[in-house]
């Protein structure tokens, strides 16, 4: 099997308060390109869509621009910036740090339902 797609031609796009997600789907993988504007916070922008107290998706990502702070439900926290790779388990909140839009590439494969209304 061989399939190639370009991230500039997303299969699906989603807007949510202070953020945008493009999803490219390939067999066995969904790839997300997320832009989070200054002031974006998962618990304020996506929680109403998800209907959960914290993000319940796993993320394997790369921060290309901006900074994200992640707070796990168990209290563990850290910050990722340009050039950082990260792995994040379900059960977290995250927010943009500073005045620069965060550009994040997410390869966890769970993008089909991220930031979609729970009834969709």
mmCIF file of N, CA and C in Angstrom:
data_model
loop_
_atom_site.group_PDB
_atom_site.id
_atom_site.type_symbol
_atom_site.label_atom_id
_atom_site.label_comp_id
_atom_site.label_asym_id
_atom_site.label_seq_id
_atom_site.Cartn_x
_atom_site.Cartn_y
_atom_site.Cartn_z
ATOM 1 N N UNK A 1 0.837 -1.167 0.000
ATOM 2 C CA UNK A 1 0.000 0.000 0.000
ATOM 3 C C UNK A 1 0.886 1.235 0.000
ATOM 4 N N UNK A 2 0.451 2.246 -0.712
ATOM 5 C CA UNK A 2 1.121 3.541 -0.705
ATOM 6 C C UNK A 2 0.059 4.600 -0.878
ATOM 7 N N UNK A 3 0.002 5.535 0.062
ATOM 8 C CA UNK A 3 -0.917 6.658 -0.054
ATOM 9 C C UNK A 3 -0.203 7.900 0.446
ATOM 10 N N UNK A 4 -0.329 8.982 -0.288
ATOM 11 C CA UNK A 4 0.320 10.238 0.067
ATOM 12 C C UNK A 4 -0.721 11.339 0.027
ATOM 13 N N UNK A 5 -0.720 12.172 1.056
ATOM 14 C CA UNK A 5 -1.592 13.341 1.108
ATOM 15 C C UNK A 5 -0.768 14.520 1.593
ATOM 16 N N UNK A 6 -1.233 15.696 1.270
ATOM 17 C CA UNK A 6 -0.551 16.914 1.676
ATOM 18 C C UNK A 6 -1.337 17.586 2.797
ATOM 19 N N UNK A 7 -0.654 18.090 3.821
ATOM 20 C CA UNK A 7 -1.336 18.720 4.955
ATOM 21 C C UNK A 7 -2.072 19.994 4.540
ATOM 22 N N UNK A 8 -1.730 20.571 3.393
ATOM 23 C CA UNK A 8 -2.428 21.766 2.914
ATOM 24 C C UNK A 8 -3.786 21.431 2.309
ATOM 25 N N UNK A 9 -4.072 20.145 2.165
ATOM 26 C CA UNK A 9 -5.352 19.704 1.608
ATOM 27 C C UNK A 9 -6.027 18.782 2.622
ATOM 28 N N UNK A 10 -6.486 19.380 3.704
ATOM 29 C CA UNK A 10 -7.071 18.617 4.808
ATOM 30 C C UNK A 10 -8.355 17.905 4.387
ATOM 31 N N UNK A 11 -8.576 16.742 4.971
ATOM 32 C CA UNK A 11 -9.820 16.017 4.753
ATOM 33 C C UNK A 11 -10.955 16.648 5.545
ATOM 34 N N UNK A 12 -10.597 17.295 6.632
ATOM 35 C CA UNK A 12 -11.600 17.919 7.495
ATOM 36 C C UNK A 12 -10.952 19.082 8.238
ATOM 37 N N UNK A 13 -11.721 20.144 8.455
ATOM 38 C CA UNK A 13 -11.253 21.296 9.215
ATOM 39 C C UNK A 13 -12.271 21.626 10.292
ATOM 40 N N UNK A 14 -11.778 22.019 11.450
ATOM 41 C CA UNK A 14 -12.656 22.381 12.566
ATOM 42 C C UNK A 14 -12.184 23.678 13.188
ATOM 43 N N UNK A 15 -13.127 24.567 13.448
ATOM 44 C CA UNK A 15 -12.845 25.797 14.174
ATOM 45 C C UNK A 15 -13.484 25.695 15.543
ATOM 46 N N UNK A 16 -12.830 26.234 16.529
ATOM 47 C CA UNK A 16 -13.352 26.321 17.887
ATOM 48 C C UNK A 16 -12.784 27.607 18.462
ATOM 49 N N UNK A 17 -13.308 28.094 19.579
ATOM 50 C CA UNK A 17 -12.837 29.374 20.099
ATOM 51 C C UNK A 17 -11.314 29.438 20.214
ATOM 52 N N UNK A 18 -10.735 30.423 19.550
ATOM 53 C CA UNK A 18 -9.292 30.691 19.566
ATOM 54 C C UNK A 18 -8.450 29.547 19.013
ATOM 55 N N UNK A 19 -9.050 28.696 18.175
ATOM 56 C CA UNK A 19 -8.281 27.589 17.619
ATOM 57 C C UNK A 19 -8.848 27.053 16.323
ATOM 58 N N UNK A 20 -8.023 26.286 15.638
ATOM 59 C CA UNK A 20 -8.398 25.665 14.368
ATOM 60 C C UNK A 20 -7.618 24.356 14.235
ATOM 61 N N UNK A 21 -8.269 23.335 13.691
ATOM 62 C CA UNK A 21 -7.639 22.037 13.483
ATOM 63 C C UNK A 21 -7.934 21.545 12.081
ATOM 64 N N UNK A 22 -6.883 21.175 11.352
ATOM 65 C CA UNK A 22 -7.014 20.493 10.072
ATOM 66 C C UNK A 22 -6.621 19.044 10.296
ATOM 67 N N UNK A 23 -7.416 18.132 9.748
ATOM 68 C CA UNK A 23 -7.156 16.704 9.911
ATOM 69 C C UNK A 23 -6.928 16.075 8.542
ATOM 70 N N UNK A 24 -5.844 15.330 8.421
ATOM 71 C CA UNK A 24 -5.540 14.560 7.219
ATOM 72 C C UNK A 24 -5.576 13.095 7.631
ATOM 73 N N UNK A 25 -6.380 12.312 6.939
ATOM 74 C CA UNK A 25 -6.547 10.895 7.285
ATOM 75 C C UNK A 25 -5.871 10.004 6.261
ATOM 76 N N UNK A 26 -5.092 9.074 6.776
ATOM 77 C CA UNK A 26 -4.449 8.041 5.973
ATOM 78 C C UNK A 26 -4.777 6.696 6.602
ATOM 79 N N UNK A 27 -4.643 5.610 5.870
ATOM 80 C CA UNK A 27 -4.891 4.300 6.480
ATOM 81 C C UNK A 27 -4.016 4.104 7.719
ATOM 82 N N UNK A 28 -4.640 3.889 8.849
ATOM 83 C CA UNK A 28 -3.917 3.641 10.094
ATOM 84 C C UNK A 28 -3.407 4.888 10.789
ATOM 85 N N UNK A 29 -3.721 6.075 10.247
ATOM 86 C CA UNK A 29 -3.186 7.288 10.872
ATOM 87 C C UNK A 29 -4.047 8.496 10.531
ATOM 88 N N UNK A 30 -4.293 9.314 11.542
ATOM 89 C CA UNK A 30 -4.879 10.637 11.336
ATOM 90 C C UNK A 30 -3.854 11.633 11.835
ATOM 91 N N UNK A 31 -3.646 12.679 11.073
ATOM 92 C CA UNK A 31 -2.632 13.673 11.380
ATOM 93 C C UNK A 31 -3.319 15.010 11.565
ATOM 94 N N UNK A 32 -3.037 15.678 12.676
ATOM 95 C CA UNK A 32 -3.664 16.956 12.951
ATOM 96 C C UNK A 32 -2.678 18.103 12.881
ATOM 97 N N UNK A 33 -3.111 19.202 12.275
ATOM 98 C CA UNK A 33 -2.362 20.447 12.278
ATOM 99 C C UNK A 33 -3.221 21.442 13.040
ATOM 100 N N UNK A 34 -2.764 21.798 14.246
ATOM 101 C CA UNK A 34 -3.556 22.661 15.116
ATOM 102 C C UNK A 34 -2.909 24.032 15.255
ATOM 103 N N UNK A 35 -3.746 25.044 15.212
ATOM 104 C CA UNK A 35 -3.310 26.416 15.486
ATOM 105 C C UNK A 35 -4.106 26.906 16.678
ATOM 106 N N UNK A 36 -3.384 27.274 17.726
ATOM 107 C CA UNK A 36 -3.999 27.783 18.942
ATOM 108 C C UNK A 36 -3.560 29.229 19.132
ATOM 109 N N UNK A 37 -4.513 30.131 19.157
ATOM 110 C CA UNK A 37 -4.218 31.554 19.287
ATOM 111 C C UNK A 37 -3.887 31.906 20.738
ATOM 112 N N UNK A 38 -3.200 33.035 20.937
ATOM 113 C CA UNK A 38 -2.955 33.498 22.310
ATOM 114 C C UNK A 38 -4.284 33.560 23.068
ATOM 115 N N UNK A 39 -4.270 33.081 24.289
ATOM 116 C CA UNK A 39 -5.479 33.034 25.102
ATOM 117 C C UNK A 39 -6.244 31.732 24.994
ATOM 118 N N UNK A 40 -5.847 30.845 24.042
ATOM 119 C CA UNK A 40 -6.521 29.549 23.930
ATOM 120 C C UNK A 40 -6.207 28.696 25.141
ATOM 121 N N UNK A 41 -7.222 28.025 25.644
ATOM 122 C CA UNK A 41 -7.062 27.049 26.719
ATOM 123 C C UNK A 41 -8.066 25.935 26.457
ATOM 124 N N UNK A 42 -7.605 24.683 26.542
ATOM 125 C CA UNK A 42 -8.477 23.546 26.254
ATOM 126 C C UNK A 42 -9.740 23.606 27.095
ATOM 127 N N UNK A 43 -9.594 23.857 28.394
ATOM 128 C CA UNK A 43 -10.748 23.824 29.299
ATOM 129 C C UNK A 43 -11.778 24.897 28.982
ATOM 130 N N UNK A 44 -11.393 25.933 28.255
ATOM 131 C CA UNK A 44 -12.344 26.982 27.892
ATOM 132 C C UNK A 44 -12.839 26.833 26.455
ATOM 133 N N UNK A 45 -11.976 26.378 25.557
ATOM 134 C CA UNK A 45 -12.307 26.334 24.132
ATOM 135 C C UNK A 45 -12.846 24.990 23.650
ATOM 136 N N UNK A 46 -12.362 23.902 24.208
ATOM 137 C CA UNK A 46 -12.721 22.577 23.690
ATOM 138 C C UNK A 46 -13.587 21.791 24.674
ATOM 139 N N UNK A 47 -13.438 22.019 25.968
ATOM 140 C CA UNK A 47 -14.242 21.269 26.948
ATOM 141 C C UNK A 47 -15.736 21.307 26.635
ATOM 142 N N UNK A 48 -16.298 22.477 26.262
ATOM 143 C CA UNK A 48 -17.734 22.465 25.946
ATOM 144 C C UNK A 48 -18.094 21.534 24.791
ATOM 145 N N UNK A 49 -17.185 21.320 23.851
ATOM 146 C CA UNK A 49 -17.425 20.398 22.741
ATOM 147 C C UNK A 49 -17.234 18.949 23.176
ATOM 148 N N UNK A 50 -16.224 18.725 24.011
ATOM 149 C CA UNK A 50 -15.873 17.364 24.422
ATOM 150 C C UNK A 50 -16.822 16.806 25.481
ATOM 151 N N UNK A 51 -17.305 17.678 26.365
ATOM 152 C CA UNK A 51 -18.188 17.222 27.431
ATOM 153 C C UNK A 51 -17.472 16.435 28.511
ATOM 154 N N UNK A 52 -16.149 16.623 28.635
ATOM 155 C CA UNK A 52 -15.368 15.956 29.682
ATOM 156 C C UNK A 52 -14.643 17.021 30.500
ATOM 157 N N UNK A 53 -14.237 16.654 31.709
ATOM 158 C CA UNK A 53 -13.562 17.618 32.588
ATOM 159 C C UNK A 53 -12.159 17.955 32.108
ATOM 160 N N UNK A 54 -11.524 17.025 31.428
ATOM 161 C CA UNK A 54 -10.184 17.260 30.882
ATOM 162 C C UNK A 54 -10.098 16.555 29.536
ATOM 163 N N UNK A 55 -9.062 16.859 28.767
ATOM 164 C CA UNK A 55 -8.898 16.230 27.457
ATOM 165 C C UNK A 55 -8.624 14.741 27.639
ATOM 166 N N UNK A 56 -9.399 13.921 26.967
ATOM 167 C CA UNK A 56 -9.273 12.471 27.100
ATOM 168 C C UNK A 56 -8.642 11.820 25.866
ATOM 169 N N UNK A 57 -7.874 12.613 25.115
ATOM 170 C CA UNK A 57 -7.145 12.096 23.959
ATOM 171 C C UNK A 57 -5.655 12.010 24.277
ATOM 172 N N UNK A 58 -5.003 11.028 23.689
ATOM 173 C CA UNK A 58 -3.544 10.951 23.724
ATOM 174 C C UNK A 58 -3.002 11.835 22.612
ATOM 175 N N UNK A 59 -1.848 12.420 22.855
ATOM 176 C CA UNK A 59 -1.223 13.245 21.832
ATOM 177 C C UNK A 59 0.249 12.866 21.705
ATOM 178 N N UNK A 60 0.695 12.755 20.478
ATOM 179 C CA UNK A 60 2.110 12.632 20.154
ATOM 180 C C UNK A 60 2.357 13.770 19.191
ATOM 181 N N UNK A 61 3.103 14.770 19.641
ATOM 182 C CA UNK A 61 3.150 15.975 18.846
ATOM 183 C C UNK A 61 4.498 16.631 18.719
ATOM 184 N N UNK A 62 4.492 17.641 17.868
ATOM 185 C CA UNK A 62 5.652 18.469 17.599
ATOM 186 C C UNK A 62 5.181 19.919 17.597
ATOM 187 N N UNK A 63 5.846 20.763 18.390
ATOM 188 C CA UNK A 63 5.514 22.179 18.423
ATOM 189 C C UNK A 63 6.419 22.898 17.429
ATOM 190 N N UNK A 64 5.826 23.455 16.389
ATOM 191 C CA UNK A 64 6.583 24.164 15.367
ATOM 192 C C UNK A 64 6.733 25.641 15.688
ATOM 193 N N UNK A 65 5.772 26.171 16.451
ATOM 194 C CA UNK A 65 5.769 27.604 16.758
ATOM 195 C C UNK A 65 4.981 27.825 18.038
ATOM 196 N N UNK A 66 5.369 28.813 18.814
ATOM 197 C CA UNK A 66 4.644 29.159 20.028
ATOM 198 C C UNK A 66 4.979 28.236 21.186
ATOM 199 N N UNK A 67 4.239 28.408 22.276
ATOM 200 C CA UNK A 67 4.473 27.613 23.480
ATOM 201 C C UNK A 67 3.149 27.123 24.037
ATOM 202 N N UNK A 68 3.155 25.867 24.516
ATOM 203 C CA UNK A 68 1.997 25.268 25.179
ATOM 204 C C UNK A 68 2.401 24.792 26.563
ATOM 205 N N UNK A 69 1.559 25.068 27.524
ATOM 206 C CA UNK A 69 1.747 24.544 28.874
ATOM 207 C C UNK A 69 0.708 23.444 29.057
ATOM 208 N N UNK A 70 1.119 22.307 29.590
ATOM 209 C CA UNK A 70 0.219 21.169 29.786
ATOM 210 C C UNK A 70 0.188 20.828 31.275
ATOM 211 N N UNK A 71 -1.028 20.703 31.808
ATOM 212 C CA UNK A 71 -1.248 20.312 33.199
ATOM 213 C C UNK A 71 -2.031 19.011 33.206
ATOM 214 N N UNK A 72 -1.397 17.954 33.707
ATOM 215 C CA UNK A 72 -2.040 16.647 33.784
ATOM 216 C C UNK A 72 -2.999 16.614 34.975
ATOM 217 N N UNK A 73 -3.990 15.734 34.918
ATOM 218 C CA UNK A 73 -4.948 15.610 36.009
ATOM 219 C C UNK A 73 -4.277 15.256 37.330
ATOM 220 N N UNK A 74 -3.125 14.586 37.277
ATOM 221 C CA UNK A 74 -2.430 14.208 38.522
ATOM 222 C C UNK A 74 -1.546 15.329 39.069
ATOM 223 N N UNK A 75 -1.552 16.506 38.403
ATOM 224 C CA UNK A 75 -0.761 17.640 38.870
ATOM 225 C C UNK A 75 0.570 17.824 38.167
ATOM 226 N N UNK A 76 1.017 16.829 37.414
ATOM 227 C CA UNK A 76 2.251 16.959 36.647
ATOM 228 C C UNK A 76 2.049 18.022 35.573
ATOM 229 N N UNK A 77 3.057 18.866 35.371
ATOM 230 C CA UNK A 77 2.934 19.883 34.331
ATOM 231 C C UNK A 77 4.274 20.174 33.692
ATOM 232 N N UNK A 78 4.206 20.666 32.454
ATOM 233 C CA UNK A 78 5.418 21.009 31.723
ATOM 234 C C UNK A 78 5.033 21.919 30.561
ATOM 235 N N UNK A 79 6.036 22.459 29.904
ATOM 236 C CA UNK A 79 5.806 23.388 28.817
ATOM 237 C C UNK A 79 6.610 22.944 27.598
ATOM 238 N N UNK A 80 5.985 23.060 26.415
ATOM 239 C CA UNK A 80 6.650 22.690 25.167
ATOM 240 C C UNK A 80 6.706 23.907 24.255
ATOM 241 N N UNK A 81 7.851 24.058 23.581
ATOM 242 C CA UNK A 81 8.045 25.186 22.674
ATOM 243 C C UNK A 81 8.593 24.732 21.339
ATOM 244 N N UNK A 82 8.973 25.667 20.498
ATOM 245 C CA UNK A 82 9.431 25.348 19.151
ATOM 246 C C UNK A 82 10.535 24.288 19.134
ATOM 247 N N UNK A 83 10.316 23.256 18.329
ATOM 248 C CA UNK A 83 11.279 22.170 18.203
ATOM 249 C C UNK A 83 11.072 21.031 19.173
ATOM 250 N N UNK A 84 10.157 21.202 20.130
ATOM 251 C CA UNK A 84 9.916 20.147 21.128
ATOM 252 C C UNK A 84 8.949 19.098 20.602
ATOM 253 N N UNK A 85 9.285 17.843 20.867
ATOM 254 C CA UNK A 85 8.392 16.711 20.653
ATOM 255 C C UNK A 85 7.773 16.383 22.001
ATOM 256 N N UNK A 86 6.530 15.904 22.008
ATOM 257 C CA UNK A 86 5.910 15.562 23.287
ATOM 258 C C UNK A 86 4.972 14.378 23.140
ATOM 259 N N UNK A 87 4.797 13.678 24.236
ATOM 260 C CA UNK A 87 3.817 12.609 24.369
ATOM 261 C C UNK A 87 2.970 12.979 25.566
ATOM 262 N N UNK A 88 1.671 12.949 25.399
ATOM 263 C CA UNK A 88 0.763 13.373 26.459
ATOM 264 C C UNK A 88 -0.386 12.371 26.551
ATOM 265 N N UNK A 89 -0.566 11.783 27.720
ATOM 266 C CA UNK A 89 -1.635 10.819 27.949
ATOM 267 C C UNK A 89 -2.974 11.520 28.145
ATOM 268 N N UNK A 90 -4.070 10.782 28.045
ATOM 269 C CA UNK A 90 -5.373 11.362 28.348
ATOM 270 C C UNK A 90 -5.396 11.900 29.778
ATOM 271 N N UNK A 91 -6.227 12.913 29.993
ATOM 272 C CA UNK A 91 -6.384 13.490 31.318
ATOM 273 C C UNK A 91 -5.507 14.716 31.512
ATOM 274 N N UNK A 92 -5.775 15.779 30.748
ATOM 275 C CA UNK A 92 -4.942 16.978 30.852
ATOM 276 C C UNK A 92 -5.705 18.217 30.388
ATOM 277 N N UNK A 93 -5.186 19.342 30.751
ATOM 278 C CA UNK A 93 -5.589 20.643 30.228
ATOM 279 C C UNK A 93 -4.346 21.216 29.568
ATOM 280 N N UNK A 94 -4.505 22.163 28.656
ATOM 281 C CA UNK A 94 -3.354 22.790 28.006
ATOM 282 C C UNK A 94 -3.746 24.201 27.615
ATOM 283 N N UNK A 95 -2.737 25.077 27.527
ATOM 284 C CA UNK A 95 -3.013 26.447 27.121
ATOM 285 C C UNK A 95 -1.788 27.069 26.478
ATOM 286 N N UNK A 96 -2.056 28.100 25.669
ATOM 287 C CA UNK A 96 -0.995 28.843 25.004
ATOM 288 C C UNK A 96 -0.340 29.767 26.020
ATOM 289 N N UNK A 97 0.983 29.794 25.987
ATOM 290 C CA UNK A 97 1.768 30.693 26.828
ATOM 291 C C UNK A 97 2.281 31.823 25.945
ATOM 292 N N UNK A 98 2.047 33.049 26.351
ATOM 293 C CA UNK A 98 2.575 34.194 25.607
ATOM 294 C C UNK A 98 1.649 34.696 24.528
ATOM 295 N N UNK A 99 2.211 35.532 23.657
ATOM 296 C CA UNK A 99 1.433 36.246 22.647
ATOM 297 C C UNK A 99 1.598 35.698 21.239
ATOM 298 N N UNK A 100 2.199 34.524 21.107
ATOM 299 C CA UNK A 100 2.410 33.935 19.788
ATOM 300 C C UNK A 100 1.471 32.756 19.591
ATOM 301 N N UNK A 101 0.890 32.654 18.392
ATOM 302 C CA UNK A 101 0.052 31.510 18.057
ATOM 303 C C UNK A 101 0.891 30.240 18.102
ATOM 304 N N UNK A 102 0.348 29.191 18.703
ATOM 305 C CA UNK A 102 1.037 27.897 18.747
ATOM 306 C C UNK A 102 0.613 27.075 17.537
ATOM 307 N N UNK A 103 1.589 26.538 16.833
ATOM 308 C CA UNK A 103 1.361 25.640 15.702
ATOM 309 C C UNK A 103 1.868 24.266 16.121
ATOM 310 N N UNK A 104 0.951 23.300 16.189
ATOM 311 C CA UNK A 104 1.275 21.973 16.709
ATOM 312 C C UNK A 104 0.849 20.909 15.706
ATOM 313 N N UNK A 105 1.757 19.969 15.441
ATOM 314 C CA UNK A 105 1.469 18.814 14.600
ATOM 315 C C UNK A 105 1.234 17.630 15.530
ATOM 316 N N UNK A 106 0.086 16.971 15.377
ATOM 317 C CA UNK A 106 -0.295 15.880 16.269
ATOM 318 C C UNK A 106 -0.418 14.588 15.472
ATOM 319 N N UNK A 107 0.343 13.574 15.883
ATOM 320 C CA UNK A 107 0.390 12.304 15.156
ATOM 321 C C UNK A 107 -0.207 11.140 15.932
ATOM 322 N N UNK A 108 -1.016 11.429 16.940
ATOM 323 C CA UNK A 108 -1.520 10.363 17.803
ATOM 324 C C UNK A 108 -2.567 9.491 17.121
ATOM 325 N N UNK A 109 -3.172 9.973 16.074
ATOM 326 C CA UNK A 109 -4.127 9.140 15.356
ATOM 327 C C UNK A 109 -5.543 9.215 15.870
ATOM 328 N N UNK A 110 -5.818 10.062 16.857
ATOM 329 C CA UNK A 110 -7.166 10.162 17.419
ATOM 330 C C UNK A 110 -7.876 11.439 16.977
ATOM 331 N N UNK A 111 -7.420 12.057 15.930
ATOM 332 C CA UNK A 111 -7.932 13.361 15.526
ATOM 333 C C UNK A 111 -9.344 13.316 14.946
ATOM 334 N N UNK A 112 -9.856 12.126 14.639
ATOM 335 C CA UNK A 112 -11.174 12.056 14.019
ATOM 336 C C UNK A 112 -12.268 12.629 14.916
ATOM 337 N N UNK A 113 -12.098 12.598 16.231
ATOM 338 C CA UNK A 113 -13.132 13.102 17.140
ATOM 339 C C UNK A 113 -12.694 14.306 17.963
ATOM 340 N N UNK A 114 -11.445 14.738 17.859
ATOM 341 C CA UNK A 114 -10.967 15.850 18.677
ATOM 342 C C UNK A 114 -11.657 17.150 18.275
ATOM 343 N N UNK A 115 -12.141 17.886 19.266
ATOM 344 C CA UNK A 115 -12.782 19.195 19.081
ATOM 345 C C UNK A 115 -14.042 19.110 18.223
ATOM 346 N N UNK A 116 -14.709 17.965 18.303
ATOM 347 C CA UNK A 116 -16.009 17.794 17.656
ATOM 348 C C UNK A 116 -17.068 17.797 18.753
ATOM 349 N N UNK A 117 -18.203 18.392 18.492
ATOM 350 C CA UNK A 117 -19.274 18.291 19.488
ATOM 351 C C UNK A 117 -19.574 16.836 19.794
ATOM 352 N N UNK A 118 -19.824 16.530 21.072
ATOM 353 C CA UNK A 118 -20.019 15.134 21.474
ATOM 354 C C UNK A 118 -21.208 14.487 20.797
ATOM 355 N N UNK A 119 -22.142 15.247 20.272
ATOM 356 C CA UNK A 119 -23.308 14.692 19.588
ATOM 357 C C UNK A 119 -23.057 14.477 18.097
ATOM 358 N N UNK A 120 -21.907 14.935 17.599
ATOM 359 C CA UNK A 120 -21.652 14.849 16.147
ATOM 360 C C UNK A 120 -21.320 13.450 15.705
#
